Amino acid sequence: MITLHGYWRSSAAYRVRIALNVKGVGFSQATRDLRRGEQRDRAYLSLAPQGLVPALDADGLILIQSSAIMEWLEETYPSPALLPDSATDRAQVRAMAALVSCDIHPLNNLRVLSQLKSQFAADEAQVQAWIRHWVEEGFAALETLIARHGGAYAFGDSLTLADCCLVPQVYSAERFKVPLAPYPNIRRVADAAMALEPVAAAHPSWQPDADPPA
Ligand SMILES: N[C@@H](CCC(=O)N[C@@H](CS)C(=O)NCC(=O)O)C(=O)O
């Protein structure tokens, strides 16, 4: 039995939900409400010592870090594949995924934004400018990479780990009102991915712990 410890709005958990759904792996969800600090509860820290979501419990095997979890899913449930066949293409996909998961997302994570406010007295406008800066810098590079390698999706014509990372980052950019008009390739491939049923089902608003629509 697989349980995903996550939170509806967490983009790292959203990545893993996409990978699970695409591979048709059944799972239940345990919510750790980040607004209430539940990711730092003692019981959860015993599973995930960083106090971050997601964590995956697969019959008692506890995995953390969304990229490691997705790679484990890829190896454990190889079909449909989320990585291409050749080593070179896999490296390109992993680079696109890492651009999002290592170089954009962590800078805009809750604990980083909280630190900007608490330690450096950043106000809301400054925090918004910070978020926008890192999304725009990363998306500009990703736009070039998708123009170079993309097809129907971020890399070629099959959904890959790059899309699993990109779709949640686009959701987050929209949530923070970062304009996406300068990135037509990102918009196009993210829309194509989101139109797929398993990807659509992973959207935050469809999760059991989501806030009701305003
Ligand atoms: N590199 C980690 C990042 C995990 C992460 O930052 N999760 C966020 C939600 S997207 C979190 O738990 N934030 C809680 C906090 O900042 O206190 C991964 O990919 O799993």
Short mmCIF file of N, CA, C and O in Angstrom, two decimals, residues 74-207:
data_model
loop_
_atom_site.label_atom_id
_atom_site.label_comp_id
_atom_site.label_asym_id
_atom_site.label_seq_id
_atom_site.Cartn_x
_atom_site.Cartn_y
_atom_site.Cartn_z
N GLU A 74 9.89 5.44 -11.34
CA GLU A 74 10.27 5.11 -12.71
C GLU A 74 10.94 3.72 -12.78
O GLU A 74 10.68 2.95 -13.70
N GLU A 75 11.75 3.43 -11.80
CA GLU A 75 12.44 2.13 -11.80
C GLU A 75 11.53 0.99 -11.35
O GLU A 75 11.65 -0.14 -11.80
N THR A 76 10.60 1.32 -10.46
CA THR A 76 9.74 0.27 -9.90
C THR A 76 8.54 -0.01 -10.80
O THR A 76 8.06 -1.15 -10.87
N TYR A 77 8.06 1.03 -11.45
CA TYR A 77 6.91 0.90 -12.36
C TYR A 77 7.34 1.49 -13.71
O TYR A 77 7.01 2.64 -14.03
N PRO A 78 8.11 0.72 -14.50
CA PRO A 78 8.76 1.33 -15.68
C PRO A 78 7.81 1.79 -16.80
O PRO A 78 8.21 2.59 -17.62
N SER A 79 6.58 1.27 -16.78
CA SER A 79 5.68 1.62 -17.89
C SER A 79 4.40 2.28 -17.36
O SER A 79 3.81 1.78 -16.40
N PRO A 80 4.01 3.40 -17.98
CA PRO A 80 4.68 4.12 -19.07
C PRO A 80 5.90 4.88 -18.55
O PRO A 80 5.88 5.41 -17.43
N ALA A 81 6.91 4.94 -19.38
CA ALA A 81 8.17 5.55 -18.97
C ALA A 81 8.05 7.07 -18.89
O ALA A 81 7.37 7.69 -19.70
N LEU A 82 8.70 7.63 -17.90
CA LEU A 82 8.77 9.09 -17.78
C LEU A 82 10.17 9.60 -18.10
O LEU A 82 10.47 10.78 -17.90
N LEU A 83 11.02 8.70 -18.55
CA LEU A 83 12.35 9.08 -19.04
C LEU A 83 12.53 8.47 -20.43
O LEU A 83 12.07 7.34 -20.67
N PRO A 84 13.22 9.19 -21.32
CA PRO A 84 13.43 8.63 -22.67
C PRO A 84 14.46 7.51 -22.67
O PRO A 84 15.08 7.20 -21.64
N ASP A 85 14.65 6.90 -23.85
CA ASP A 85 15.49 5.70 -23.94
C ASP A 85 16.98 5.98 -23.82
O ASP A 85 17.71 5.25 -23.16
N SER A 86 17.46 7.03 -24.47
CA SER A 86 18.92 7.19 -24.54
C SER A 86 19.45 7.95 -23.32
O SER A 86 18.75 8.80 -22.74
N ALA A 87 20.67 7.63 -22.96
CA ALA A 87 21.31 8.29 -21.81
C ALA A 87 21.38 9.80 -22.02
O ALA A 87 21.18 10.59 -21.08
N THR A 88 21.64 10.20 -23.26
CA THR A 88 21.75 11.64 -23.55
C THR A 88 20.41 12.33 -23.35
O THR A 88 20.33 13.39 -22.71
N ASP A 89 19.35 11.72 -23.89
CA ASP A 89 18.03 12.32 -23.73
C ASP A 89 17.61 12.33 -22.25
O ASP A 89 16.99 13.28 -21.78
N ARG A 90 17.94 11.27 -21.54
CA ARG A 90 17.59 11.25 -20.11
C ARG A 90 18.30 12.40 -19.36
O ARG A 90 17.71 13.03 -18.50
N ALA A 91 19.54 12.65 -19.75
CA ALA A 91 20.27 13.75 -19.10
C ALA A 91 19.60 15.09 -19.40
O ALA A 91 19.51 15.96 -18.52
N GLN A 92 19.10 15.26 -20.62
CA GLN A 92 18.42 16.52 -20.97
C GLN A 92 17.14 16.67 -20.14
O GLN A 92 16.85 17.75 -19.62
N VAL A 93 16.38 15.59 -20.03
CA VAL A 93 15.13 15.64 -19.24
C VAL A 93 15.44 15.94 -17.78
O VAL A 93 14.79 16.78 -17.14
N ARG A 94 16.44 15.25 -17.24
CA ARG A 94 16.77 15.47 -15.83
C ARG A 94 17.26 16.91 -15.61
O ARG A 94 17.02 17.50 -14.55
N ALA A 95 17.95 17.46 -16.60
CA ALA A 95 18.42 18.84 -16.47
C ALA A 95 17.23 19.80 -16.41
O ALA A 95 17.20 20.73 -15.57
N MET A 96 16.23 19.57 -17.26
CA MET A 96 15.05 20.45 -17.24
C MET A 96 14.30 20.31 -15.92
O MET A 96 13.83 21.29 -15.35
N ALA A 97 14.18 19.07 -15.46
CA ALA A 97 13.49 18.84 -14.18
C ALA A 97 14.25 19.52 -13.04
O ALA A 97 13.65 20.17 -12.17
N ALA A 98 15.58 19.40 -13.06
CA ALA A 98 16.39 19.99 -11.98
C ALA A 98 16.36 21.52 -12.03
O ALA A 98 16.40 22.18 -10.98
N LEU A 99 16.27 22.06 -13.24
CA LEU A 99 16.18 23.52 -13.35
C LEU A 99 15.00 24.03 -12.51
O LEU A 99 15.10 25.03 -11.80
N VAL A 100 13.89 23.29 -12.58
CA VAL A 100 12.72 23.68 -11.79
C VAL A 100 12.90 23.30 -10.32
O VAL A 100 12.76 24.13 -9.42
N SER A 101 13.24 22.03 -10.09
CA SER A 101 13.17 21.53 -8.71
C SER A 101 14.35 21.97 -7.85
O SER A 101 14.23 22.02 -6.62
N CYS A 102 15.49 22.27 -8.47
CA CYS A 102 16.66 22.69 -7.68
C CYS A 102 16.91 24.19 -7.74
O CYS A 102 17.49 24.75 -6.82
N ASP A 103 16.52 24.84 -8.87
CA ASP A 103 16.96 26.23 -9.06
C ASP A 103 15.84 27.26 -9.03
O ASP A 103 16.11 28.45 -8.93
N ILE A 104 14.59 26.82 -9.17
CA ILE A 104 13.47 27.79 -9.02
C ILE A 104 12.75 27.53 -7.71
O ILE A 104 12.70 28.38 -6.82
N HIS A 105 12.18 26.32 -7.60
CA HIS A 105 11.27 26.04 -6.49
C HIS A 105 11.86 26.30 -5.09
O HIS A 105 11.21 26.93 -4.26
N PRO A 106 13.10 25.86 -4.80
CA PRO A 106 13.56 26.02 -3.41
C PRO A 106 13.66 27.48 -2.97
O PRO A 106 13.46 27.79 -1.80
N LEU A 107 13.92 28.37 -3.92
CA LEU A 107 14.06 29.78 -3.55
C LEU A 107 12.73 30.42 -3.19
O LEU A 107 12.68 31.46 -2.54
N ASN A 108 11.65 29.78 -3.65
CA ASN A 108 10.32 30.34 -3.38
C ASN A 108 9.52 29.49 -2.40
O ASN A 108 8.31 29.65 -2.28
N ASN A 109 10.22 28.61 -1.72
CA ASN A 109 9.55 27.73 -0.77
C ASN A 109 9.14 28.49 0.48
O ASN A 109 9.73 29.52 0.84
N LEU A 110 8.13 27.94 1.15
CA LEU A 110 7.57 28.59 2.34
C LEU A 110 8.63 28.99 3.36
O LEU A 110 8.66 30.12 3.85
N ARG A 111 9.54 28.09 3.68
CA ARG A 111 10.50 28.39 4.75
C ARG A 111 11.47 29.50 4.33
O ARG A 111 11.94 30.27 5.16
N VAL A 112 11.77 29.58 3.02
CA VAL A 112 12.65 30.66 2.54
C VAL A 112 11.91 31.99 2.60
O VAL A 112 12.45 33.00 3.08
N LEU A 113 10.67 32.01 2.17
CA LEU A 113 9.89 33.25 2.21
C LEU A 113 9.67 33.70 3.66
O LEU A 113 9.74 34.90 3.97
N SER A 114 9.44 32.73 4.55
CA SER A 114 9.25 33.07 5.96
C SER A 114 10.53 33.69 6.53
O SER A 114 10.48 34.64 7.32
N GLN A 115 11.66 33.16 6.12
CA GLN A 115 12.94 33.68 6.61
C GLN A 115 13.18 35.10 6.09
O GLN A 115 13.71 35.95 6.81
N LEU A 116 12.81 35.35 4.84
CA LEU A 116 12.96 36.71 4.30
C LEU A 116 12.17 37.71 5.15
O LEU A 116 12.64 38.81 5.42
N LYS A 117 10.98 37.25 5.57
CA LYS A 117 10.13 38.15 6.36
C LYS A 117 10.66 38.29 7.78
O LYS A 117 10.79 39.40 8.30
N SER A 118 10.98 37.16 8.42
CA SER A 118 11.30 37.21 9.84
C SER A 118 12.72 37.73 10.10
O SER A 118 12.96 38.49 11.03
N GLN A 119 13.68 37.33 9.25
CA GLN A 119 15.07 37.73 9.55
C GLN A 119 15.46 39.03 8.85
O GLN A 119 16.31 39.77 9.34
N PHE A 120 14.85 39.30 7.70
CA PHE A 120 15.28 40.48 6.94
C PHE A 120 14.16 41.50 6.77
O PHE A 120 14.30 42.44 5.99
N ALA A 121 13.07 41.30 7.48
CA ALA A 121 11.96 42.25 7.51
C ALA A 121 11.43 42.59 6.12
O ALA A 121 11.01 43.73 5.87
N ALA A 122 11.48 41.64 5.21
CA ALA A 122 10.94 41.90 3.86
C ALA A 122 9.43 42.06 3.96
O ALA A 122 8.77 41.32 4.69
N ASP A 123 8.91 43.05 3.24
CA ASP A 123 7.45 43.21 3.23
C ASP A 123 6.86 42.39 2.08
O ASP A 123 7.59 41.78 1.30
N GLU A 124 5.54 42.40 1.98
CA GLU A 124 4.86 41.55 1.00
C GLU A 124 5.31 41.86 -0.43
O GLU A 124 5.54 40.95 -1.24
N ALA A 125 5.48 43.16 -0.75
CA ALA A 125 5.89 43.55 -2.11
C ALA A 125 7.29 43.03 -2.41
O ALA A 125 7.57 42.57 -3.53
N GLN A 126 8.16 43.09 -1.43
CA GLN A 126 9.53 42.59 -1.64
C GLN A 126 9.55 41.07 -1.83
O GLN A 126 10.29 40.54 -2.65
N VAL A 127 8.72 40.40 -1.05
CA VAL A 127 8.65 38.94 -1.19
C VAL A 127 8.11 38.57 -2.58
O VAL A 127 8.63 37.69 -3.26
N GLN A 128 7.10 39.30 -3.03
CA GLN A 128 6.55 39.04 -4.37
C GLN A 128 7.61 39.27 -5.45
O GLN A 128 7.72 38.53 -6.42
N ALA A 129 8.41 40.34 -5.28
CA ALA A 129 9.46 40.66 -6.26
C ALA A 129 10.52 39.54 -6.27
O ALA A 129 11.05 39.17 -7.32
N TRP A 130 10.80 39.02 -5.09
CA TRP A 130 11.77 37.92 -4.96
C TRP A 130 11.27 36.68 -5.72
O TRP A 130 11.98 36.08 -6.52
N ILE A 131 10.02 36.32 -5.45
CA ILE A 131 9.43 35.15 -6.11
C ILE A 131 9.50 35.33 -7.63
O ILE A 131 9.96 34.46 -8.37
N ARG A 132 9.05 36.49 -8.06
CA ARG A 132 8.97 36.75 -9.50
C ARG A 132 10.36 36.67 -10.15
O ARG A 132 10.52 36.12 -11.22
N HIS A 133 11.36 37.23 -9.46
CA HIS A 133 12.72 37.23 -10.01
C HIS A 133 13.19 35.80 -10.32
O HIS A 133 13.68 35.52 -11.41
N TRP A 134 13.03 34.89 -9.36
CA TRP A 134 13.57 33.54 -9.55
C TRP A 134 12.75 32.73 -10.54
O TRP A 134 13.31 31.91 -11.29
N VAL A 135 11.44 32.97 -10.57
CA VAL A 135 10.63 32.27 -11.58
C VAL A 135 11.02 32.77 -12.97
O VAL A 135 11.24 31.98 -13.89
N GLU A 136 11.14 34.09 -13.11
CA GLU A 136 11.42 34.64 -14.45
C GLU A 136 12.80 34.21 -14.94
O GLU A 136 12.97 33.85 -16.10
N GLU A 137 13.78 34.22 -14.05
CA GLU A 137 15.13 33.81 -14.47
C GLU A 137 15.13 32.34 -14.91
O GLU A 137 15.68 31.98 -15.95
N GLY A 138 14.49 31.49 -14.13
CA GLY A 138 14.45 30.07 -14.48
C GLY A 138 13.62 29.80 -15.71
O GLY A 138 14.01 29.02 -16.59
N PHE A 139 12.46 30.45 -15.80
CA PHE A 139 11.57 30.20 -16.95
C PHE A 139 12.21 30.69 -18.25
O PHE A 139 11.97 30.10 -19.31
N ALA A 140 12.99 31.76 -18.19
CA ALA A 140 13.64 32.24 -19.43
C ALA A 140 14.56 31.16 -19.99
O ALA A 140 14.57 30.88 -21.20
N ALA A 141 15.31 30.51 -19.12
CA ALA A 141 16.20 29.44 -19.57
C ALA A 141 15.41 28.22 -20.02
O ALA A 141 15.73 27.60 -21.05
N LEU A 142 14.36 27.89 -19.27
CA LEU A 142 13.55 26.72 -19.63
C LEU A 142 12.84 26.93 -20.97
O LEU A 142 12.70 25.99 -21.77
N GLU A 143 12.43 28.16 -21.21
CA GLU A 143 11.78 28.48 -22.50
C GLU A 143 12.73 28.14 -23.66
O GLU A 143 12.32 27.54 -24.65
N THR A 144 13.99 28.49 -23.49
CA THR A 144 15.00 28.19 -24.53
C THR A 144 15.17 26.68 -24.68
O THR A 144 15.24 26.15 -25.79
N LEU A 145 15.23 25.97 -23.56
CA LEU A 145 15.43 24.52 -23.62
C LEU A 145 14.24 23.82 -24.27
O LEU A 145 14.41 22.86 -25.03
N ILE A 146 13.04 24.31 -23.99
CA ILE A 146 11.86 23.68 -24.59
C ILE A 146 11.83 23.99 -26.09
O ILE A 146 11.48 23.12 -26.90
N ALA A 147 12.22 25.20 -26.47
CA ALA A 147 12.29 25.52 -27.91
C ALA A 147 13.27 24.57 -28.60
O ALA A 147 13.07 24.16 -29.74
N ARG A 148 14.33 24.22 -27.89
CA ARG A 148 15.38 23.35 -28.46
C ARG A 148 14.96 21.88 -28.49
O ARG A 148 15.18 21.18 -29.46
N HIS A 149 14.38 21.40 -27.40
CA HIS A 149 14.16 19.95 -27.24
C HIS A 149 12.69 19.54 -27.23
O HIS A 149 12.38 18.36 -27.28
N GLY A 150 11.79 20.52 -27.09
CA GLY A 150 10.39 20.18 -26.85
C GLY A 150 9.67 19.74 -28.11
O GLY A 150 10.12 19.99 -29.24
N GLY A 151 8.55 19.07 -27.89
CA GLY A 151 7.65 18.70 -28.98
C GLY A 151 6.25 18.97 -28.45
O GLY A 151 5.95 20.09 -28.04
N ALA A 152 5.46 17.92 -28.36
CA ALA A 152 4.13 18.09 -27.75
C ALA A 152 4.27 18.44 -26.26
O ALA A 152 3.43 19.13 -25.69
N TYR A 153 5.37 17.95 -25.66
CA TYR A 153 5.61 18.20 -24.23
C TYR A 153 6.99 18.84 -24.06
O TYR A 153 7.64 19.19 -25.04
N ALA A 154 7.44 18.96 -22.83
CA ALA A 154 8.66 19.72 -22.58
C ALA A 154 9.87 19.13 -23.29
O ALA A 154 10.75 19.85 -23.78
N PHE A 155 9.92 17.81 -23.34
CA PHE A 155 10.99 17.13 -24.09
C PHE A 155 10.33 16.13 -25.02
O PHE A 155 9.78 15.12 -24.57
N GLY A 156 10.39 16.43 -26.31
CA GLY A 156 9.83 15.49 -27.29
C GLY A 156 8.32 15.37 -27.19
O GLY A 156 7.63 16.25 -26.66
N ASP A 157 7.83 14.23 -27.65
CA ASP A 157 6.38 14.06 -27.78
C ASP A 157 5.78 13.13 -26.72
O ASP A 157 4.62 12.72 -26.83
N SER A 158 6.59 12.77 -25.71
CA SER A 158 6.05 11.97 -24.60
C SER A 158 6.22 12.75 -23.31
O SER A 158 7.20 13.48 -23.14
N LEU A 159 5.29 12.52 -22.41
CA LEU A 159 5.38 13.16 -21.10
C LEU A 159 6.60 12.62 -20.35
O LEU A 159 6.86 11.41 -20.39
N THR A 160 7.35 13.50 -19.71
CA THR A 160 8.55 13.08 -18.98
C THR A 160 8.57 13.72 -17.59
O THR A 160 7.70 14.53 -17.24
N LEU A 161 9.63 13.39 -16.86
CA LEU A 161 9.83 14.00 -15.54
C LEU A 161 9.94 15.52 -15.64
O LEU A 161 9.63 16.23 -14.68
N ALA A 162 10.36 16.02 -16.80
CA ALA A 162 10.43 17.48 -16.97
C ALA A 162 9.02 18.08 -16.85
O ALA A 162 8.84 19.13 -16.21
N ASP A 163 8.03 17.42 -17.45
CA ASP A 163 6.65 17.91 -17.34
C ASP A 163 6.11 17.77 -15.92
O ASP A 163 5.36 18.63 -15.44
N CYS A 164 6.51 16.67 -15.25
CA CYS A 164 6.06 16.47 -13.85
C CYS A 164 6.52 17.64 -12.98
O CYS A 164 5.83 18.00 -12.01
N CYS A 165 7.66 18.21 -13.29
CA CYS A 165 8.16 19.36 -12.52
C CYS A 165 7.60 20.68 -13.04
O CYS A 165 7.29 21.59 -12.26
N LEU A 166 7.47 20.77 -14.36
CA LEU A 166 7.03 22.04 -14.95
C LEU A 166 5.59 22.39 -14.59
O LEU A 166 5.29 23.55 -14.23
N VAL A 167 4.68 21.42 -14.69
CA VAL A 167 3.26 21.72 -14.48
C VAL A 167 3.03 22.35 -13.09
O VAL A 167 2.37 23.40 -12.98
N PRO A 168 3.56 21.77 -12.00
CA PRO A 168 3.36 22.41 -10.69
C PRO A 168 4.01 23.80 -10.59
O PRO A 168 3.49 24.68 -9.90
N GLN A 169 5.13 23.99 -11.29
CA GLN A 169 5.78 25.31 -11.22
C GLN A 169 4.95 26.36 -11.95
O GLN A 169 4.90 27.52 -11.53
N VAL A 170 4.28 25.96 -13.03
CA VAL A 170 3.38 26.89 -13.73
C VAL A 170 2.19 27.23 -12.83
O VAL A 170 1.78 28.38 -12.72
N TYR A 171 1.66 26.21 -12.15
CA TYR A 171 0.56 26.46 -11.20
C TYR A 171 1.00 27.48 -10.14
O TYR A 171 0.29 28.43 -9.82
N SER A 172 2.21 27.27 -9.63
CA SER A 172 2.73 28.16 -8.59
C SER A 172 2.96 29.57 -9.14
O SER A 172 2.62 30.57 -8.50
N ALA A 173 3.49 29.66 -10.36
CA ALA A 173 3.73 30.98 -10.97
C ALA A 173 2.40 31.73 -11.13
O ALA A 173 2.31 32.94 -10.85
N GLU A 174 1.37 31.00 -11.54
CA GLU A 174 0.05 31.65 -11.70
C GLU A 174 -0.49 32.10 -10.35
O GLU A 174 -1.05 33.18 -10.23
N ARG A 175 -0.27 31.25 -9.35
CA ARG A 175 -0.74 31.59 -8.01
C ARG A 175 -0.07 32.88 -7.51
O ARG A 175 -0.69 33.70 -6.85
N PHE A 176 1.20 33.04 -7.86
CA PHE A 176 1.93 34.24 -7.43
C PHE A 176 1.85 35.36 -8.48
O PHE A 176 2.60 36.33 -8.42
N LYS A 177 0.98 35.17 -9.47
CA LYS A 177 0.70 36.19 -10.48
C LYS A 177 1.94 36.61 -11.27
O LYS A 177 2.15 37.79 -11.57
N VAL A 178 2.78 35.65 -11.59
CA VAL A 178 3.92 35.92 -12.48
C VAL A 178 3.39 35.81 -13.92
O VAL A 178 2.85 34.76 -14.29
N PRO A 179 3.53 36.88 -14.74
CA PRO A 179 3.01 36.80 -16.11
C PRO A 179 3.72 35.73 -16.92
O PRO A 179 4.95 35.63 -16.90
N LEU A 180 2.95 34.94 -17.64
CA LEU A 180 3.53 33.83 -18.42
C LEU A 180 3.61 34.14 -19.91
O LEU A 180 4.15 33.32 -20.68
N ALA A 181 3.12 35.32 -20.31
CA ALA A 181 3.13 35.66 -21.75
C ALA A 181 4.53 35.57 -22.37
O ALA A 181 4.65 35.17 -23.54
N PRO A 182 5.61 35.92 -21.65
CA PRO A 182 6.93 35.82 -22.30
C PRO A 182 7.41 34.39 -22.54
O PRO A 182 8.48 34.21 -23.13
N TYR A 183 6.63 33.39 -22.12
CA TYR A 183 7.10 32.00 -22.23
C TYR A 183 6.09 31.14 -22.99
O TYR A 183 5.47 30.23 -22.42
N PRO A 184 5.91 31.41 -24.28
CA PRO A 184 4.86 30.69 -25.03
C PRO A 184 5.09 29.18 -25.10
O PRO A 184 4.12 28.41 -25.11
N ASN A 185 6.34 28.76 -25.14
CA ASN A 185 6.59 27.31 -25.19
C ASN A 185 6.23 26.65 -23.87
O ASN A 185 5.67 25.55 -23.84
N ILE A 186 6.59 27.30 -22.77
CA ILE A 186 6.21 26.76 -21.45
C ILE A 186 4.70 26.66 -21.36
O ILE A 186 4.14 25.63 -20.95
N ARG A 187 4.02 27.72 -21.74
CA ARG A 187 2.55 27.75 -21.67
C ARG A 187 1.96 26.60 -22.49
O ARG A 187 1.09 25.87 -22.04
N ARG A 188 2.47 26.47 -23.71
CA ARG A 188 1.93 25.46 -24.64
C ARG A 188 2.11 24.04 -24.10
O ARG A 188 1.16 23.26 -24.05
N VAL A 189 3.34 23.70 -23.67
CA VAL A 189 3.54 22.31 -23.24
C VAL A 189 2.88 22.03 -21.88
O VAL A 189 2.40 20.92 -21.63
N ALA A 190 2.83 23.05 -21.03
CA ALA A 190 2.15 22.84 -19.73
C ALA A 190 0.66 22.62 -19.97
O ALA A 190 0.05 21.74 -19.36
N ASP A 191 0.07 23.39 -20.89
CA ASP A 191 -1.36 23.21 -21.20
C ASP A 191 -1.60 21.81 -21.78
O ASP A 191 -2.60 21.15 -21.44
N ALA A 192 -0.68 21.36 -22.65
CA ALA A 192 -0.84 20.03 -23.25
C ALA A 192 -0.77 18.96 -22.17
O ALA A 192 -1.57 18.01 -22.16
N ALA A 193 0.16 19.10 -21.24
CA ALA A 193 0.28 18.11 -20.17
C ALA A 193 -0.96 18.13 -19.28
O ALA A 193 -1.51 17.08 -18.92
N MET A 194 -1.41 19.33 -18.95
CA MET A 194 -2.56 19.45 -18.03
C MET A 194 -3.85 18.92 -18.64
O MET A 194 -4.81 18.63 -17.92
N ALA A 195 -3.87 18.82 -19.96
CA ALA A 195 -5.06 18.29 -20.62
C ALA A 195 -5.15 16.76 -20.50
O ALA A 195 -6.20 16.17 -20.76
N LEU A 196 -4.06 16.13 -20.10
CA LEU A 196 -4.07 14.67 -19.92
C LEU A 196 -4.78 14.33 -18.61
O LEU A 196 -4.50 14.96 -17.57
N GLU A 197 -5.62 13.34 -18.65
CA GLU A 197 -6.45 13.04 -17.46
C GLU A 197 -5.62 12.76 -16.20
O GLU A 197 -5.93 13.31 -15.13
N PRO A 198 -4.55 11.93 -16.28
CA PRO A 198 -3.80 11.66 -15.04
C PRO A 198 -3.11 12.90 -14.48
O PRO A 198 -2.92 13.01 -13.27
N VAL A 199 -2.76 13.81 -15.36
CA VAL A 199 -2.11 15.06 -14.90
C VAL A 199 -3.18 15.98 -14.31
O VAL A 199 -3.00 16.56 -13.23
N ALA A 200 -4.31 16.07 -15.01
CA ALA A 200 -5.41 16.92 -14.51
C ALA A 200 -5.86 16.46 -13.12
O ALA A 200 -6.13 17.28 -12.23
N ALA A 201 -5.90 15.13 -12.92
CA ALA A 201 -6.38 14.61 -11.62
C ALA A 201 -5.43 14.92 -10.47
O ALA A 201 -5.82 14.85 -9.31
N ALA A 202 -4.19 15.27 -10.82
CA ALA A 202 -3.20 15.59 -9.78
C ALA A 202 -3.27 17.07 -9.35
O ALA A 202 -2.57 17.48 -8.42
N HIS A 203 -4.11 17.85 -10.04
CA HIS A 203 -4.17 19.30 -9.76
C HIS A 203 -4.55 19.54 -8.28
O HIS A 203 -5.40 18.83 -7.73
N PRO A 204 -3.94 20.55 -7.67
CA PRO A 204 -4.22 20.81 -6.25
C PRO A 204 -5.70 20.91 -5.91
O PRO A 204 -6.14 20.39 -4.89
N SER A 205 -6.48 21.56 -6.78
CA SER A 205 -7.87 21.79 -6.40
C SER A 205 -8.70 20.50 -6.33
O SER A 205 -9.78 20.50 -5.75
N TRP A 206 -8.19 19.38 -6.89
CA TRP A 206 -8.92 18.13 -6.84
C TRP A 206 -8.50 17.24 -5.67
O TRP A 206 -9.01 16.12 -5.52
N GLN A 207 -7.60 17.73 -4.84
CA GLN A 207 -7.11 16.86 -3.76
C GLN A 207 -8.05 16.90 -2.56
O GLN A 207 -8.71 17.92 -2.33
#
